[in-house]
């Protein structure tokens, strides 16, 4: 009976301890050690009933001690009697700042973790995102972009290759050194050549007409162009046609026209095979009969085979010299001589085209580049350059004397003189008379 009472009492005390608090094993062991260290002050129990009561009292005291310890350890707890607990779990740190002391005494506030949002799916569907469909046109678009980029890149390289092949920078330096007084005409001519020679495929041939009075350097400019292009494209792709030399008789104009067309066909065919652009220079066009003009006009039309469209035609003539002379003399006494040269092609080009179109329909095709009159200083530079090339000593008094022997136009009352209309004296002067 005694053992049954012990078991029932122990189970009741254990259940009551479980409902009251859940003490940790560390606290219970600490309490047992304290009780073992204390001396045994309990009164001896003589009867079995008194021993059971003593056991119950010990268990009750141990439960209350554990409960009191648990309440003291919890922050802001109140003791059983209603007073705040005297023990503090925070370390005792001396400081003169009361706010810092209170902040150290209060426990840190823990931030609550946000719950991850979950994607809710219906019960009758699969729990995964739908697969995005790949567009079939996207690879073709990327391929098309790559092909377009390669074409543009190759076109840019081809532009550079064509310009470098014909060495237009070297031609510009040569014209600047050997042609005097025609800066505007040479600049406009180089601009036309640069635009046309930058590509190989064209829809029409390039035709440029160099018009100016006698003695201003037209034939000299044609010889420089022929010499330069022979060095860059070859001897057989450059044609220099002098009308009075190749067709001196007017009766042979029909045969000359047929020979010219066949010769041009052979040149452009060879140029097409070599992927080059030929240059055909026609001098003394003012003496060209109508049969040759008609044949030349047919060569300049855009409705032809591809090899005829990739060619450069330079027409040199003195047609329109009266209009050029009149325009230069009327404007030479205005402000500056350079300003007149800059306005010559813009102001005189349409008028020259209208005048030349009345002579033959051929002149509706080419670009008109007028050459202005030369000043006396330009004539002296021509003499000096020729003497230097031939190896003679540049005698300036002799050059001045030769330049004075020529006839000149007077531009108003100023001291500026322009080249003579009778500049045939310069062309007919022999080398013995010059030096």
Coordinates of C-alpha atoms in Angstrom, one line a residue:
X1 CA 0.0 0.0 0.0
X2 CA 2.8 2.4 0.8
X3 CA 4.4 1.8 -2.6
X4 CA 1.1 2.5 -4.4
X5 CA 0.7 5.8 -2.6
X6 CA 4.2 6.8 -3.5
X7 CA 3.6 6.1 -7.2
X8 CA 0.4 8.0 -7.3
X9 CA 1.8 11.0 -5.5
X10 CA 4.9 11.1 -7.7
X11 CA 2.8 10.9 -10.9
X12 CA 0.5 13.7 -9.7
X13 CA 3.5 15.9 -8.8
X14 CA 5.1 15.2 -12.2
X15 CA 1.9 16.1 -14.2
X16 CA 1.5 19.3 -12.2
X17 CA 5.1 20.2 -13.0
X18 CA 4.6 19.5 -16.6
X19 CA 1.5 21.7 -16.8
X20 CA 3.0 24.6 -14.8
X21 CA 6.4 25.0 -16.7
X22 CA 8.7 23.1 -18.8
X23 CA 12.0 23.3 -17.0
X24 CA 15.2 22.7 -18.7
X25 CA 17.6 19.9 -17.5
X26 CA 20.2 22.4 -16.8
X27 CA 18.1 24.2 -14.1
X28 CA 17.0 21.0 -12.4
X29 CA 20.5 19.7 -12.1
X30 CA 21.6 23.1 -10.7
X31 CA 18.8 22.9 -8.0
X32 CA 19.8 19.3 -7.1
X33 CA 23.4 20.3 -6.6
X34 CA 22.3 23.2 -4.3
X35 CA 20.2 20.8 -2.2
X36 CA 23.1 18.3 -2.0
X37 CA 25.4 21.0 -0.8
X38 CA 22.9 22.3 1.9
X39 CA 23.0 20.4 5.3
X40 CA 20.0 18.1 6.0
X41 CA 17.9 20.2 8.3
X42 CA 14.7 18.1 7.9
X43 CA 13.3 16.5 11.0
X44 CA 13.5 12.7 11.0
X45 CA 10.4 10.9 9.9
X46 CA 9.5 8.1 12.2
X47 CA 6.3 6.7 10.7
X48 CA 5.7 5.6 7.1
X49 CA 2.9 8.3 6.8
X50 CA 5.2 11.1 7.9
X51 CA 7.9 10.0 5.4
X52 CA 5.4 10.2 2.5
X53 CA 4.4 13.7 3.6
X54 CA 8.1 14.7 3.8
X55 CA 8.7 13.5 0.2
X56 CA 5.7 15.4 -1.1
X57 CA 6.9 18.5 0.7
X58 CA 10.3 18.2 -0.9
X59 CA 8.9 17.8 -4.3
X60 CA 6.6 20.7 -3.8
X61 CA 9.5 22.9 -2.6
X62 CA 11.6 21.9 -5.6
X63 CA 8.7 22.7 -8.0
X64 CA 8.2 26.1 -6.5
X65 CA 12.0 26.8 -6.6
X66 CA 12.1 25.8 -10.3
X67 CA 9.1 28.0 -11.1
X68 CA 10.6 31.0 -9.3
X69 CA 13.9 30.5 -11.1
X70 CA 12.0 30.4 -14.5
X71 CA 10.1 33.6 -13.8
X72 CA 13.3 35.4 -12.7
X73 CA 15.1 34.4 -15.9
X74 CA 12.3 35.7 -18.2
X75 CA 12.6 39.5 -19.0
X76 CA 10.1 41.9 -17.4
X77 CA 8.6 39.1 -15.3
X78 CA 6.8 39.6 -12.0
X79 CA 7.4 37.5 -9.0
X80 CA 4.8 35.5 -7.2
X81 CA 4.2 38.2 -4.7
X82 CA 3.5 40.9 -7.4
X83 CA 6.9 42.7 -7.2
X84 CA 9.3 42.9 -10.1
X85 CA 12.2 40.5 -10.1
X86 CA 15.4 41.7 -8.5
X87 CA 17.6 39.6 -10.7
X88 CA 18.5 40.8 -14.2
X89 CA 19.7 38.7 -17.1
X90 CA 21.6 41.6 -18.7
X91 CA 25.2 42.1 -17.6
X92 CA 25.9 45.0 -15.2
X93 CA 27.9 47.7 -17.1
X94 CA 28.7 51.0 -15.5
X95 CA 28.0 54.0 -17.6
X96 CA 27.2 57.7 -17.1
X97 CA 24.6 57.7 -19.9
X98 CA 21.2 56.5 -18.7
X99 CA 19.8 56.3 -22.2
X100 CA 22.7 53.9 -23.2
X101 CA 22.0 51.9 -20.0
X102 CA 18.4 51.5 -20.8
X103 CA 19.2 50.7 -24.5
X104 CA 21.6 48.0 -23.3
X105 CA 19.0 46.6 -20.9
X106 CA 16.2 46.3 -23.5
X107 CA 16.5 43.3 -25.8
X108 CA 17.1 43.9 -29.5
X109 CA 14.0 43.8 -31.7
X110 CA 14.0 41.0 -34.1
X111 CA 12.6 41.7 -37.6
X112 CA 10.0 39.3 -38.8
X113 CA 11.0 37.4 -41.9
X114 CA 8.6 37.9 -44.8
X115 CA 7.0 34.9 -46.0
X116 CA 7.8 34.0 -49.6
X117 CA 4.8 34.3 -51.8
X118 CA 3.8 31.1 -53.3
X119 CA 2.2 30.7 -56.7
X120 CA -1.1 28.9 -56.3
X121 CA -2.2 26.6 -59.1
X122 CA -5.6 25.1 -59.6
X123 CA -6.1 21.6 -58.5
X124 CA -6.8 20.3 -62.0
X125 CA -3.6 21.8 -63.6
X126 CA 0.1 21.0 -63.5
X127 CA 2.3 22.9 -61.1
X128 CA 4.8 24.5 -63.5
X129 CA 5.0 27.6 -65.6
X130 CA 3.9 27.4 -69.3
X131 CA 6.8 26.9 -71.8
X132 CA 7.4 30.0 -74.0
X133 CA 7.2 29.3 -77.7
X134 CA 10.3 30.1 -79.7
X135 CA 9.8 32.2 -82.8
X136 CA 10.9 30.6 -86.0
X137 CA 11.4 33.9 -87.7
X138 CA 14.0 35.1 -85.3
X139 CA 16.9 33.1 -86.6
X140 CA 16.1 34.2 -90.2
X141 CA 16.0 37.8 -89.0
X142 CA 19.5 37.4 -87.4
X143 CA 20.8 35.8 -90.6
X144 CA 19.4 38.6 -92.7
X145 CA 21.0 41.2 -90.4
X146 CA 24.4 39.5 -90.7
X147 CA 24.2 39.4 -94.5
X148 CA 23.3 43.1 -94.7
X149 CA 26.1 44.0 -92.4
X150 CA 28.6 42.1 -94.5
X151 CA 27.3 43.8 -97.7
X152 CA 27.7 47.3 -96.2
X153 CA 31.1 46.5 -94.9
X154 CA 32.3 45.2 -98.3
X155 CA 30.8 48.2 -100.0
X156 CA 32.7 50.6 -97.8
X157 CA 35.9 48.6 -98.4
X158 CA 35.2 48.7 -102.2
X159 CA 34.8 52.5 -102.0
X160 CA 38.2 52.9 -100.4
X161 CA 39.8 50.4 -102.9
X162 CA 38.5 52.2 -105.9
X163 CA 39.6 55.6 -104.7
X164 CA 43.1 54.3 -103.8
X165 CA 43.4 52.5 -107.1
X166 CA 43.1 55.7 -109.2
X167 CA 45.4 57.8 -106.9
X168 CA 43.3 61.0 -107.0
X169 CA 45.4 62.5 -104.2
X170 CA 48.5 62.3 -106.4
X171 CA 46.5 63.8 -109.3
X172 CA 45.5 66.7 -107.1
X173 CA 49.1 67.4 -106.2
X174 CA 50.2 67.3 -109.8
X175 CA 47.5 69.7 -110.9
X176 CA 48.3 72.1 -108.1
X177 CA 52.0 72.1 -109.2
X178 CA 51.6 72.2 -113.0
X179 CA 48.3 74.0 -113.7
X180 CA 48.3 77.8 -112.9
X181 CA 45.3 80.0 -112.4
X182 CA 42.6 77.3 -112.6
X183 CA 42.1 76.3 -109.0
X184 CA 38.3 76.3 -109.2
X185 CA 38.2 74.3 -112.4
X186 CA 40.6 71.7 -111.2
X187 CA 38.8 71.4 -107.8
X188 CA 35.4 70.9 -109.6
X189 CA 36.9 68.3 -112.0
X190 CA 38.5 66.3 -109.1
X191 CA 35.1 66.4 -107.3
X192 CA 33.4 64.8 -110.3
X193 CA 36.1 62.2 -110.7
X194 CA 36.1 61.3 -107.0
X195 CA 32.3 60.8 -106.9
X196 CA 32.3 58.7 -110.0
X197 CA 35.4 56.6 -109.4
X198 CA 34.4 55.7 -105.8
X199 CA 32.2 52.9 -107.1
X200 CA 32.4 50.5 -110.1
X201 CA 28.8 50.0 -111.0
X202 CA 27.0 53.0 -112.6
X203 CA 23.8 53.8 -114.4
X204 CA 25.5 56.2 -116.9
X205 CA 29.0 57.3 -118.0
X206 CA 30.6 60.4 -116.6
X207 CA 31.0 63.2 -119.2
X208 CA 32.8 66.4 -118.3
X209 CA 33.3 69.3 -120.7
X210 CA 36.3 71.6 -120.1
X211 CA 35.5 74.9 -121.9
X212 CA 37.6 78.0 -122.0
X213 CA 39.4 80.5 -124.3
X214 CA 42.5 79.7 -126.2
X215 CA 45.8 79.6 -124.2
X216 CA 44.3 79.1 -120.7
X217 CA 45.7 75.5 -120.3
X218 CA 42.9 73.2 -121.6
X219 CA 45.1 70.9 -123.7
X220 CA 47.9 71.0 -121.0
X221 CA 45.3 69.9 -118.5
X222 CA 44.2 67.1 -120.8
X223 CA 47.8 65.8 -121.3
X224 CA 48.3 65.8 -117.5
X225 CA 45.1 63.7 -117.0
X226 CA 46.1 61.3 -119.8
X227 CA 49.6 60.8 -118.3
X228 CA 48.2 60.2 -114.8
X229 CA 45.5 57.7 -115.8
X230 CA 48.0 55.8 -118.1
X231 CA 50.1 55.2 -115.0
X232 CA 47.3 53.9 -112.8
X233 CA 45.0 51.9 -115.2
X234 CA 47.3 51.1 -118.1
X235 CA 48.1 52.4 -121.6
X236 CA 45.4 50.6 -123.4
X237 CA 42.5 51.9 -121.2
X238 CA 43.3 55.6 -121.9
X239 CA 42.3 57.1 -125.2
X240 CA 43.5 60.6 -126.3
X241 CA 41.6 61.6 -129.4
X242 CA 42.6 64.8 -131.3
X243 CA 40.0 65.7 -134.0
X244 CA 42.4 67.5 -136.3
X245 CA 44.8 64.6 -136.2
X246 CA 42.6 61.6 -136.3
X247 CA 39.9 63.0 -138.7
X248 CA 41.4 66.0 -140.6
X249 CA 39.0 65.7 -143.6
X250 CA 35.4 66.5 -143.1
X251 CA 34.5 64.0 -146.0
X252 CA 35.9 61.2 -143.8
X253 CA 33.6 62.0 -140.9
X254 CA 31.4 58.9 -141.4
X255 CA 34.4 56.5 -141.5
X256 CA 35.9 58.3 -138.5
X257 CA 32.7 57.9 -136.5
X258 CA 32.6 54.1 -137.2
X259 CA 36.3 53.7 -136.3
X260 CA 35.7 55.7 -133.1
X261 CA 32.7 53.6 -132.0
X262 CA 34.6 50.3 -132.7
X263 CA 37.7 51.5 -130.9
X264 CA 35.7 52.6 -127.8
X265 CA 33.9 49.2 -127.8
X266 CA 37.2 47.4 -127.7
X267 CA 38.5 49.7 -124.9
X268 CA 35.4 49.4 -122.7
X269 CA 35.3 45.6 -123.2
X270 CA 38.9 45.2 -122.1
X271 CA 38.2 47.5 -119.1
X272 CA 35.1 45.4 -118.2
X273 CA 37.3 42.2 -118.2
X274 CA 39.9 43.9 -115.9
X275 CA 37.2 45.6 -113.7
X276 CA 38.6 49.0 -114.3
X277 CA 37.1 52.3 -115.6
X278 CA 38.6 53.6 -118.8
X279 CA 39.3 57.3 -119.5
X280 CA 38.6 58.8 -123.0
X281 CA 39.9 62.3 -123.7
X282 CA 38.6 64.2 -126.8
X283 CA 40.5 67.4 -127.6
X284 CA 39.6 70.1 -130.1
X285 CA 35.9 69.1 -130.0
X286 CA 35.0 72.5 -131.6
X287 CA 36.3 71.1 -134.9
X288 CA 34.4 67.8 -134.6
X289 CA 31.9 67.2 -137.5
X290 CA 28.3 66.3 -136.9
X291 CA 28.9 62.6 -137.6
X292 CA 31.4 62.3 -134.8
X293 CA 29.2 64.4 -132.5
X294 CA 26.3 62.1 -133.1
X295 CA 28.5 59.0 -132.5
X296 CA 29.8 60.5 -129.3
X297 CA 26.3 61.4 -128.1
X298 CA 25.2 57.8 -128.6
X299 CA 28.1 56.7 -126.4
X300 CA 27.0 58.9 -123.6
X301 CA 23.4 57.6 -123.4
X302 CA 22.4 55.5 -120.3
X303 CA 20.5 52.9 -122.4
X304 CA 23.5 50.8 -123.3
X305 CA 25.4 47.7 -122.1
X306 CA 27.0 47.7 -118.7
X307 CA 30.6 48.1 -120.1
X308 CA 29.6 51.4 -121.8
X309 CA 28.2 52.8 -118.6
X310 CA 31.5 52.5 -116.7
X311 CA 33.6 55.0 -118.5
X312 CA 34.9 58.6 -118.2
X313 CA 34.6 61.0 -121.1
X314 CA 36.5 64.4 -121.0
X315 CA 35.6 66.9 -123.8
X316 CA 38.0 69.8 -124.3
X317 CA 37.0 72.7 -126.5
X318 CA 37.0 76.5 -126.8
X319 CA 33.3 76.7 -127.3
X320 CA 31.7 79.4 -125.2
X321 CA 34.9 81.5 -125.0
X322 CA 33.1 84.7 -125.8
X323 CA 30.7 84.2 -122.9
X324 CA 33.5 83.3 -120.5
X325 CA 35.7 86.3 -121.5
X326 CA 32.8 88.7 -121.2
X327 CA 31.8 87.3 -117.8
X328 CA 35.3 87.4 -116.4
X329 CA 36.0 91.0 -117.6
X330 CA 32.8 92.3 -116.2
X331 CA 33.4 90.8 -112.8
X332 CA 37.2 91.1 -112.5
X333 CA 37.1 94.6 -111.1
X334 CA 34.6 93.8 -108.3
X335 CA 36.0 92.7 -105.0
X336 CA 38.6 89.9 -105.0
X337 CA 39.9 87.7 -107.8
X338 CA 39.3 84.5 -105.8
X339 CA 35.7 85.4 -105.3
X340 CA 35.2 85.7 -109.1
X341 CA 36.7 82.2 -109.6
X342 CA 34.4 80.8 -107.0
X343 CA 31.3 82.1 -108.7
X344 CA 32.3 81.3 -112.3
X345 CA 31.0 77.7 -112.5
X346 CA 27.8 78.6 -110.6
X347 CA 26.9 81.7 -112.5
X348 CA 28.2 80.8 -116.0
X349 CA 27.5 77.1 -116.1
X350 CA 23.7 77.3 -116.9
X351 CA 24.3 80.0 -119.5
X352 CA 27.0 78.0 -121.2
X353 CA 24.8 74.9 -121.3
X354 CA 22.0 76.8 -123.0
X355 CA 24.4 78.3 -125.6
X356 CA 26.1 75.0 -126.4
X357 CA 22.8 73.1 -126.6
X358 CA 21.8 75.3 -129.5
X359 CA 24.9 74.1 -131.4
X360 CA 24.3 70.3 -130.9
X361 CA 22.2 68.1 -128.6
X362 CA 25.4 66.5 -127.3
X363 CA 26.1 69.3 -124.9
X364 CA 23.0 68.5 -122.9
X365 CA 24.8 65.4 -121.5
X366 CA 28.2 66.5 -120.0
X367 CA 28.9 68.6 -116.9
X368 CA 30.2 72.0 -117.9
X369 CA 33.5 73.1 -116.2
X370 CA 34.6 76.6 -117.5
X371 CA 38.2 77.7 -117.3
X372 CA 38.8 81.3 -116.5
X373 CA 41.3 83.8 -118.1
X374 CA 44.9 83.8 -116.8
X375 CA 46.6 86.8 -115.2
X376 CA 50.0 88.0 -116.2
X377 CA 51.5 86.5 -113.1
X378 CA 50.1 83.1 -114.2
X379 CA 51.7 83.5 -117.6
X380 CA 55.1 84.2 -116.0
X381 CA 54.7 81.1 -113.8
X382 CA 54.1 79.1 -116.9
X383 CA 57.3 80.4 -118.5
X384 CA 59.3 79.7 -115.3
X385 CA 58.0 76.2 -115.0
X386 CA 58.8 75.4 -118.6
X387 CA 62.3 76.8 -118.4
X388 CA 62.9 74.8 -115.2
X389 CA 61.7 71.6 -116.8
X390 CA 64.0 72.0 -119.8
X391 CA 67.0 72.7 -117.7
X392 CA 67.4 76.4 -118.5
X393 CA 68.5 79.0 -116.0
X394 CA 65.3 80.9 -114.8
X395 CA 66.2 84.4 -116.0
X396 CA 63.4 86.6 -114.5
X397 CA 64.1 89.7 -116.7
X398 CA 63.8 87.5 -119.7
X399 CA 60.6 85.9 -118.4
X400 CA 59.2 89.4 -117.8
X401 CA 60.1 90.5 -121.3
X402 CA 58.5 87.4 -122.9
X403 CA 55.3 87.9 -120.8
X404 CA 55.1 91.6 -121.9
X405 CA 55.3 90.7 -125.6
X406 CA 51.8 89.1 -125.3
X407 CA 48.6 91.0 -125.8
X408 CA 46.3 91.2 -122.9
X409 CA 42.8 92.3 -122.0
X410 CA 42.6 95.3 -119.7
X411 CA 40.1 94.9 -116.8
X412 CA 38.8 98.4 -116.3
X413 CA 41.2 101.0 -115.0
X414 CA 43.0 98.6 -112.5
X415 CA 46.5 97.4 -113.0
X416 CA 45.4 93.8 -113.2
X417 CA 45.7 92.2 -116.6
X418 CA 44.2 89.0 -117.9
X419 CA 45.5 86.8 -120.7
X420 CA 45.3 87.9 -124.3
X421 CA 42.6 86.7 -126.7
X422 CA 45.4 86.6 -129.2
X423 CA 47.2 84.0 -127.0
X424 CA 48.2 82.1 -130.2
X425 CA 51.4 84.0 -129.8
X426 CA 52.3 81.9 -126.8
X427 CA 51.5 78.7 -128.6
X428 CA 53.4 79.8 -131.8
X429 CA 56.5 81.1 -130.1
X430 CA 59.5 78.8 -130.8
X431 CA 61.9 77.7 -128.1
X432 CA 64.7 79.9 -129.6
X433 CA 62.5 83.0 -129.3
X434 CA 61.6 82.2 -125.7
X435 CA 65.1 81.7 -124.4

